[in-house]
CSV table of C-alpha atoms and ligand atoms in Angstrom, one decimal:
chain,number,residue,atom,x,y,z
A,18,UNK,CA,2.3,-28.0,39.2
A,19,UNK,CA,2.4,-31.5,39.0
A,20,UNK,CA,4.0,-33.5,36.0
A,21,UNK,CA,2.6,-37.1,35.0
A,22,UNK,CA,4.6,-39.1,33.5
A,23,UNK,CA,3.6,-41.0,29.7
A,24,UNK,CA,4.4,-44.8,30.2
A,25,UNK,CA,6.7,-44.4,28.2
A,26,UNK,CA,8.6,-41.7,29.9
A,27,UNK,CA,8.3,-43.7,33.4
A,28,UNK,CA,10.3,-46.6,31.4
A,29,UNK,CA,13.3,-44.2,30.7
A,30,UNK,CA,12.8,-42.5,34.6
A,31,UNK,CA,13.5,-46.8,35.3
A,32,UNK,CA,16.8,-46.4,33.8
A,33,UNK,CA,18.1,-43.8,35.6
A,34,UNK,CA,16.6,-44.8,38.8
A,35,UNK,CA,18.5,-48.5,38.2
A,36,UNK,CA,21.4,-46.5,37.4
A,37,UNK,CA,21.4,-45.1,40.6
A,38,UNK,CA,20.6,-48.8,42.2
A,39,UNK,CA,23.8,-49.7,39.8
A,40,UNK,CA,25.9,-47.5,41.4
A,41,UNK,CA,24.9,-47.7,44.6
A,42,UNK,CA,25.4,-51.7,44.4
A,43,UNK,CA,29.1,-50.8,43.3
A,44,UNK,CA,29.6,-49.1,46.4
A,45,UNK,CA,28.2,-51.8,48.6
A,46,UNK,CA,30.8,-54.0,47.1
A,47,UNK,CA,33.4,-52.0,48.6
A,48,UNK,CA,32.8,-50.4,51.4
A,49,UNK,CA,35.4,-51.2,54.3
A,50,UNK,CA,36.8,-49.4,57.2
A,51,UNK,CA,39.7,-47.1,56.6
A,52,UNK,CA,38.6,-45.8,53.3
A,53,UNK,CA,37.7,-42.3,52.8
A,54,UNK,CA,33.9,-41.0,52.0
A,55,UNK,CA,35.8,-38.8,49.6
A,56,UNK,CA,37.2,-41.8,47.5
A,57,UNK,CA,33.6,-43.0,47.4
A,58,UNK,CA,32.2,-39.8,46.1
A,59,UNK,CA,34.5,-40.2,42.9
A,60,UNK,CA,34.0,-43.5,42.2
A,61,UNK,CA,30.8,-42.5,42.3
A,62,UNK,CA,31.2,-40.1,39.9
A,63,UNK,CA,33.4,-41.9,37.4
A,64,UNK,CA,30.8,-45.0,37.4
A,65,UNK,CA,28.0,-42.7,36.2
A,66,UNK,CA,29.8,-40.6,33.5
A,67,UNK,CA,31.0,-44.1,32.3
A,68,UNK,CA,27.6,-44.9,31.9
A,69,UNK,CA,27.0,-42.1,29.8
A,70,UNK,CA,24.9,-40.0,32.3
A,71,UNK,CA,25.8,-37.0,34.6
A,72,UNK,CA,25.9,-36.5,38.4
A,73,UNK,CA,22.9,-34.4,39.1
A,74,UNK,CA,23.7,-33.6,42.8
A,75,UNK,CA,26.7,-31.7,41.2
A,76,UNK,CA,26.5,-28.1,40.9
A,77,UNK,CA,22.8,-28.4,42.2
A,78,UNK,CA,22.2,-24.9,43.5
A,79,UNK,CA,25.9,-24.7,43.9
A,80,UNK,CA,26.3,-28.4,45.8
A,81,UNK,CA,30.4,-29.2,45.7
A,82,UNK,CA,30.4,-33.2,45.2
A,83,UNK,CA,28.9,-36.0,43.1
A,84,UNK,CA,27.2,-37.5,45.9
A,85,UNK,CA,25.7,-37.0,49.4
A,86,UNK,CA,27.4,-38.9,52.0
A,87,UNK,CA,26.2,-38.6,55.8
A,88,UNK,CA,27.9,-40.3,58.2
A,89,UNK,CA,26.3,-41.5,62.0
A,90,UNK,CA,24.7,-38.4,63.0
A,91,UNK,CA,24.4,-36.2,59.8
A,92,UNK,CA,20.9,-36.9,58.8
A,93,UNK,CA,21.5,-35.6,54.7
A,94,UNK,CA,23.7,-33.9,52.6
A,95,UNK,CA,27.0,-34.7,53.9
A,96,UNK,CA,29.7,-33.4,52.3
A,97,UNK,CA,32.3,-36.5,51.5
A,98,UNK,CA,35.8,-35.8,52.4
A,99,UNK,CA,39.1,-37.1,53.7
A,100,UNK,CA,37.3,-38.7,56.8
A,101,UNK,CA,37.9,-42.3,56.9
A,102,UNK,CA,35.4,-44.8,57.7
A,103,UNK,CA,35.5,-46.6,60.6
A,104,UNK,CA,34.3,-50.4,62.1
A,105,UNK,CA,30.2,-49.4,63.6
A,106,UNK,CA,29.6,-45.9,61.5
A,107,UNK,CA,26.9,-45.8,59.7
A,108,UNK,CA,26.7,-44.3,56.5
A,109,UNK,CA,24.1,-43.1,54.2
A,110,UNK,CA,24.8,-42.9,50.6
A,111,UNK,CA,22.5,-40.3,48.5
A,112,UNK,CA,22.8,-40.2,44.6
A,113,UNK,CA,21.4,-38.4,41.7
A,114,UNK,CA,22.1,-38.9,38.2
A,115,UNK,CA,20.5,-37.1,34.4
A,116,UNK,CA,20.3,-40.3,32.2
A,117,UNK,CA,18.7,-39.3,28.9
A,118,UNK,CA,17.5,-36.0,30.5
A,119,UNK,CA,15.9,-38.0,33.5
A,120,UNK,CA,16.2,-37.9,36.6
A,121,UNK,CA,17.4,-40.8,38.5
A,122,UNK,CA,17.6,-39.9,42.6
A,123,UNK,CA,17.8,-42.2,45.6
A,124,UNK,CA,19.5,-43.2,48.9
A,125,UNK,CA,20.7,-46.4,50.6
A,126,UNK,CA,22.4,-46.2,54.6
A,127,UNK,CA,24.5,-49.2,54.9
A,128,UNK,CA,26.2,-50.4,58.3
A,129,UNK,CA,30.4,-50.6,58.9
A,130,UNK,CA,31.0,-53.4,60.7
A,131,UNK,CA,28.6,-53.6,63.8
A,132,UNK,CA,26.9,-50.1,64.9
A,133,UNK,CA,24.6,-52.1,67.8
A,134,UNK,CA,21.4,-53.1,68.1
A,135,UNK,CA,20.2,-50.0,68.8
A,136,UNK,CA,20.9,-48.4,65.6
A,137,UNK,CA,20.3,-51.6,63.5
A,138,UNK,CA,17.0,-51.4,64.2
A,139,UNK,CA,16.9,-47.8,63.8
A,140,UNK,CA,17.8,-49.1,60.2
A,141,UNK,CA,15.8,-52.0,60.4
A,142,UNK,CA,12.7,-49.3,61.0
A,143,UNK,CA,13.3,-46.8,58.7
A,144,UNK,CA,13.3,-48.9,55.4
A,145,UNK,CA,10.4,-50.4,56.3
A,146,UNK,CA,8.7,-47.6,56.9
A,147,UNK,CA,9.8,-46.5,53.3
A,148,UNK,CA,8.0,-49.5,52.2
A,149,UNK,CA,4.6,-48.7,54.5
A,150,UNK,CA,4.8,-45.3,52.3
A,151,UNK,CA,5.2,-46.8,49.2
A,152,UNK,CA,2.2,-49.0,49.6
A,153,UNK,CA,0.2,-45.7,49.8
A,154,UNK,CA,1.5,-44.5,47.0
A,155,UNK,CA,-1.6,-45.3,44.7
A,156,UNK,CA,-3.6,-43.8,42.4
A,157,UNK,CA,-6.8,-42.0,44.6
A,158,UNK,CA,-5.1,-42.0,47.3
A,159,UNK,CA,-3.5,-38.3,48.8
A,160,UNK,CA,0.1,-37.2,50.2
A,161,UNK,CA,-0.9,-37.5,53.4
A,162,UNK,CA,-1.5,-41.1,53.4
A,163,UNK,CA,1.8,-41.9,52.6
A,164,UNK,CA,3.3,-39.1,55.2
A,165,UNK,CA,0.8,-41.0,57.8
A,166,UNK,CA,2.3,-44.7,57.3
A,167,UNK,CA,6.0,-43.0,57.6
A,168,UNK,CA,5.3,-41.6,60.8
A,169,UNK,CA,3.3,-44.4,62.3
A,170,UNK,CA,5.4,-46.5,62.1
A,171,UNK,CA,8.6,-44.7,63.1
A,172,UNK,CA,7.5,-42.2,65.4
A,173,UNK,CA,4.5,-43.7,67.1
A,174,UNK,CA,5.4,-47.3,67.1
A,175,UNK,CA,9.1,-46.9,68.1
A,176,UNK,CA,9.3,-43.6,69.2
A,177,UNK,CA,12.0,-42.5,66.9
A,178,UNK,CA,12.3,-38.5,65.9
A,179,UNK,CA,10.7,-37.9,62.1
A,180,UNK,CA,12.9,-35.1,60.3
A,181,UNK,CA,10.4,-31.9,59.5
A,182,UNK,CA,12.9,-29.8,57.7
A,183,UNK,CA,13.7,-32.0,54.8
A,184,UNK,CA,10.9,-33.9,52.7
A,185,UNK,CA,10.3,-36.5,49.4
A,186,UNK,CA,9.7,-35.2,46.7
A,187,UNK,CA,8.3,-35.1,42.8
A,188,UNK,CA,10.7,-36.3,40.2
A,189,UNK,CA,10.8,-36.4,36.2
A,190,UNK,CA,13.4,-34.0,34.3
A,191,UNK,CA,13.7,-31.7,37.4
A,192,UNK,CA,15.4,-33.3,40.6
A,193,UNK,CA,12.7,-31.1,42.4
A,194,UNK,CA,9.3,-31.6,41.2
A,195,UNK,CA,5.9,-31.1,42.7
A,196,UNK,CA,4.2,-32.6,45.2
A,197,UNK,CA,6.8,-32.0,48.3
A,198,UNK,CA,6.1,-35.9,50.5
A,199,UNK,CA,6.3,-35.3,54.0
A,200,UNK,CA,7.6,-38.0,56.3
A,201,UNK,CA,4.8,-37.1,58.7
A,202,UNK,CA,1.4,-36.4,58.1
A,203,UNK,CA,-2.3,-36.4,58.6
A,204,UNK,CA,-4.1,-39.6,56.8
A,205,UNK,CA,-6.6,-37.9,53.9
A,206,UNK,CA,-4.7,-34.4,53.2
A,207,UNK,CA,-2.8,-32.8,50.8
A,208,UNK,CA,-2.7,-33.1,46.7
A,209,UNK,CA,-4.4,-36.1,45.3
A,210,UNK,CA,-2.2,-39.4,43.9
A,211,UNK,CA,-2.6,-39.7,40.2
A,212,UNK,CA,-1.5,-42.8,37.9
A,213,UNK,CA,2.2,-41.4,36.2
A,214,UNK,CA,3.2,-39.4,38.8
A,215,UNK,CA,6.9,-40.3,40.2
A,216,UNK,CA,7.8,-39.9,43.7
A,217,UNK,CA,11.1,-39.8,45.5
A,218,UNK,CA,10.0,-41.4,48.8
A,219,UNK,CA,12.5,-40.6,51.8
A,220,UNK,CA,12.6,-41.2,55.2
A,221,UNK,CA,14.9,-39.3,57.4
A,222,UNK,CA,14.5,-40.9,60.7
A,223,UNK,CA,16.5,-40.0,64.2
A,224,UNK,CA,17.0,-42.0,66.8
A,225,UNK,CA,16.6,-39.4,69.7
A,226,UNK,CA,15.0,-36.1,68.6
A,227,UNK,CA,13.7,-34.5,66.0
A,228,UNK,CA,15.2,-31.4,65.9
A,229,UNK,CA,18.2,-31.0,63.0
A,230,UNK,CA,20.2,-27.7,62.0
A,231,UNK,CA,23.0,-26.8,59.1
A,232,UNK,CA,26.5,-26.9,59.5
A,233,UNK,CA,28.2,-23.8,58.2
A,234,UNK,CA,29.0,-25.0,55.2
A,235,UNK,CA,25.7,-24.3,54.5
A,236,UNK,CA,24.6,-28.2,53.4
A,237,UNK,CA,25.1,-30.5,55.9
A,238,UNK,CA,22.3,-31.1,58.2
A,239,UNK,CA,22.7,-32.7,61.7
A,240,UNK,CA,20.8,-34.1,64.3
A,241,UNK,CA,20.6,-31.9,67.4
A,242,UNK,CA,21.0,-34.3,70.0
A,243,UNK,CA,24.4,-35.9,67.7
A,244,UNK,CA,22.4,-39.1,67.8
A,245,UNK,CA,22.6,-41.5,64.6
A,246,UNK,CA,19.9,-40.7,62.0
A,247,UNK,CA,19.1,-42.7,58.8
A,248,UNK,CA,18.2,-41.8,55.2
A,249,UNK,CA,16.7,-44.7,52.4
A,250,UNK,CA,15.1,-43.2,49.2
A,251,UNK,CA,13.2,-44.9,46.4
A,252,UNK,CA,12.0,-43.5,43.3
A,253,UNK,CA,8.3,-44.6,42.8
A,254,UNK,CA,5.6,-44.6,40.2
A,255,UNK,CA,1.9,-43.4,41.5
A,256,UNK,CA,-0.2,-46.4,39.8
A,257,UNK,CA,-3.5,-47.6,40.1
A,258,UNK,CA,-4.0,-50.7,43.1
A,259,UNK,CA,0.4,-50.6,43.3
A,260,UNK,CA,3.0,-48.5,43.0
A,261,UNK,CA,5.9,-49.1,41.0
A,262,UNK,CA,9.6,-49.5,42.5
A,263,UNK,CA,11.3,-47.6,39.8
A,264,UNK,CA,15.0,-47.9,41.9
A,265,UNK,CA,16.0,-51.4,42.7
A,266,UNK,CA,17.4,-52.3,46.3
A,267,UNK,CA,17.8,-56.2,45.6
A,268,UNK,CA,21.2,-55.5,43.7
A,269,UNK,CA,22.4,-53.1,46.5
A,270,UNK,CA,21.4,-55.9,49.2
A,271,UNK,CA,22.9,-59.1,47.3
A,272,UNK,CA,26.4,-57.0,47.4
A,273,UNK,CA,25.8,-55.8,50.8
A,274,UNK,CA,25.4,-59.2,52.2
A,275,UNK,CA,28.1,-60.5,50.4
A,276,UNK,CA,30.6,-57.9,51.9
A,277,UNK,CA,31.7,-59.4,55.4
A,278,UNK,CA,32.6,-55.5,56.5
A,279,UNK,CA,29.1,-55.0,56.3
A,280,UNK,CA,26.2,-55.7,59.3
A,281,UNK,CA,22.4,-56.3,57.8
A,282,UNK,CA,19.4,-56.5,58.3
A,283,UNK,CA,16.7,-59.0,56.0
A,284,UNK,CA,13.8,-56.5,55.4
A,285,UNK,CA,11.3,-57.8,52.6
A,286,UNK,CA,9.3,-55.7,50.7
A,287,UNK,CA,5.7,-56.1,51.2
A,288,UNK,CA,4.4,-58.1,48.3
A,289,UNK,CA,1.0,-55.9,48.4
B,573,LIG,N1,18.1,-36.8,47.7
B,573,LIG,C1,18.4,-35.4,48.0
B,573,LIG,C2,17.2,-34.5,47.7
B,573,LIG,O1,16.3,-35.0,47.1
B,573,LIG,C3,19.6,-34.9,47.5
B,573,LIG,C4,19.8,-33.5,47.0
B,573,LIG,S1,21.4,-33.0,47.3
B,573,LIG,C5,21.7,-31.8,46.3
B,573,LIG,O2,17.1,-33.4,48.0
B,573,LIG,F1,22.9,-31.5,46.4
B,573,LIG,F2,21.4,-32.0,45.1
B,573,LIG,F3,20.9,-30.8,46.7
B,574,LIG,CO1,15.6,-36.9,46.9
């Protein structure tokens, strides 16, 4: 079943989507070799109870940590730990927060020191493919329009492996909500766009293969070939001619550009 959103209640989904962006931007500020994904993971946590909000990744059908961090070749849900950092890993941060009983949930991969070209444009790629998807994301438009752009233009135009397993998703006061968003797709199918519904948009994008499995632990996901993969997320309101950026990347890349241990890459979102 599909929930739509009041105005009103997509106004308080944009402050705990920016809470998220808030966060995230923190992180970006200090991100460095030599520090642990661990250390993140609780600052992480400390920065969104101070803000008077609660981790939702935590305790999530049993989930261990505030965050997801996934490090060069874990595609989602890595677990943080005592694993330090280190000058060309990439890293993809994955948060989730309940901020007056809404959900807030998105995803940012940011680049330690210099991970080559290779994988920058792997980067490079998969956020703008978010933003391809987003554009679909309109009212009278269908699920599988936005699945199409993703895939086009990751997996047909640069021949890069589209996740199956794991998919975008509907947001509001579940993390889960209807309708599951594919990153790959057939233009025209699946459940119909209507203005007020809110989106988690995700990419999960390999650079080699496809194919992914779960580590023991039962969460973490990696790719089969042990290639790098990347994650971005934005949380999105279905509206009629554009879609609404509920999340906020422009904080996240003002810090990121201003932290010298970080490599970027200038990818503008499509004015539309
Ligand atoms: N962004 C991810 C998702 O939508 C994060 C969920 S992690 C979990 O599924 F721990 F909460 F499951
Ligand atoms: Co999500």
């Amino acid at each position: 079943m599909m929930i739509y959103k009041t105005n009103e209640e997509v106004e308080q989904m944009r402050q705990s989507a920016l809470l998220v962006s808030k966060t995230l931007c923190e992180i970006a500020k200090e991100l460095k070799p030599g520090i642990t994904t661990l250390s993140i993971d609780k600052k992480i946590g400390t920065f969104i109870r101070d803000h008077h909000a609660i981790p939702s990744f935590l305790n999530y059908m049993g989930y261990p940590f505030n965050s997801c961090i996934s490090v060069n070749d874990v595609v989602v849900h890595g677990f943080p730990g005592n694993n330090e950092l280190k000058e060309g890993d990439i890293i993809s941060v994955d948060i989730g927060v309940i901020l007056n009983a809404w959900h807030g949930d998105h995803a940012y991969t940011f680049a330690i020191g210099d991970p080559g070209e290779e994988v920058m444009q792997l980067i490079r790629v998969t956020k703008e493919s978010l933003y391809k998807g987003i554009e679909k994301a309109v009212a009278g438009n269908r699920i599988g329009d936005i699945a199409f752009a993703i895939q086009e233009h990751t997996e047909k135009r640069h021949g890069y492996g589209v996740v199956r397993e794991l998919v975008g998703h509907g947001l509001g006061k579940n993390l889960h909500e209807d309708p599951q968003v594919p990153n790959y797709g057939k233009r025209g199918s699946g459940p119909k766009l209507k203005e007020g519904l809110v989106l988690a948009i995700e990419p999960m994008i390999n650079l080699g293969k496809r194919n992914v499995y779960t580590e023991d632990d039962g969460w973490t996901v990696r790719t089969t070939d042990g290639k790098a993969s990347v994650h971005f997320e934005h949380d999105v309101c279905v509206r009629k001619g554009k879609a609404d950026i509920l999340s906020d990347y422009s904080i996240i890349e003002k810090a990121e550009m201003a932290n010298p241990n970080l490599f970027t890459n200038q990818v503008f979102q499509p004015l539309v």
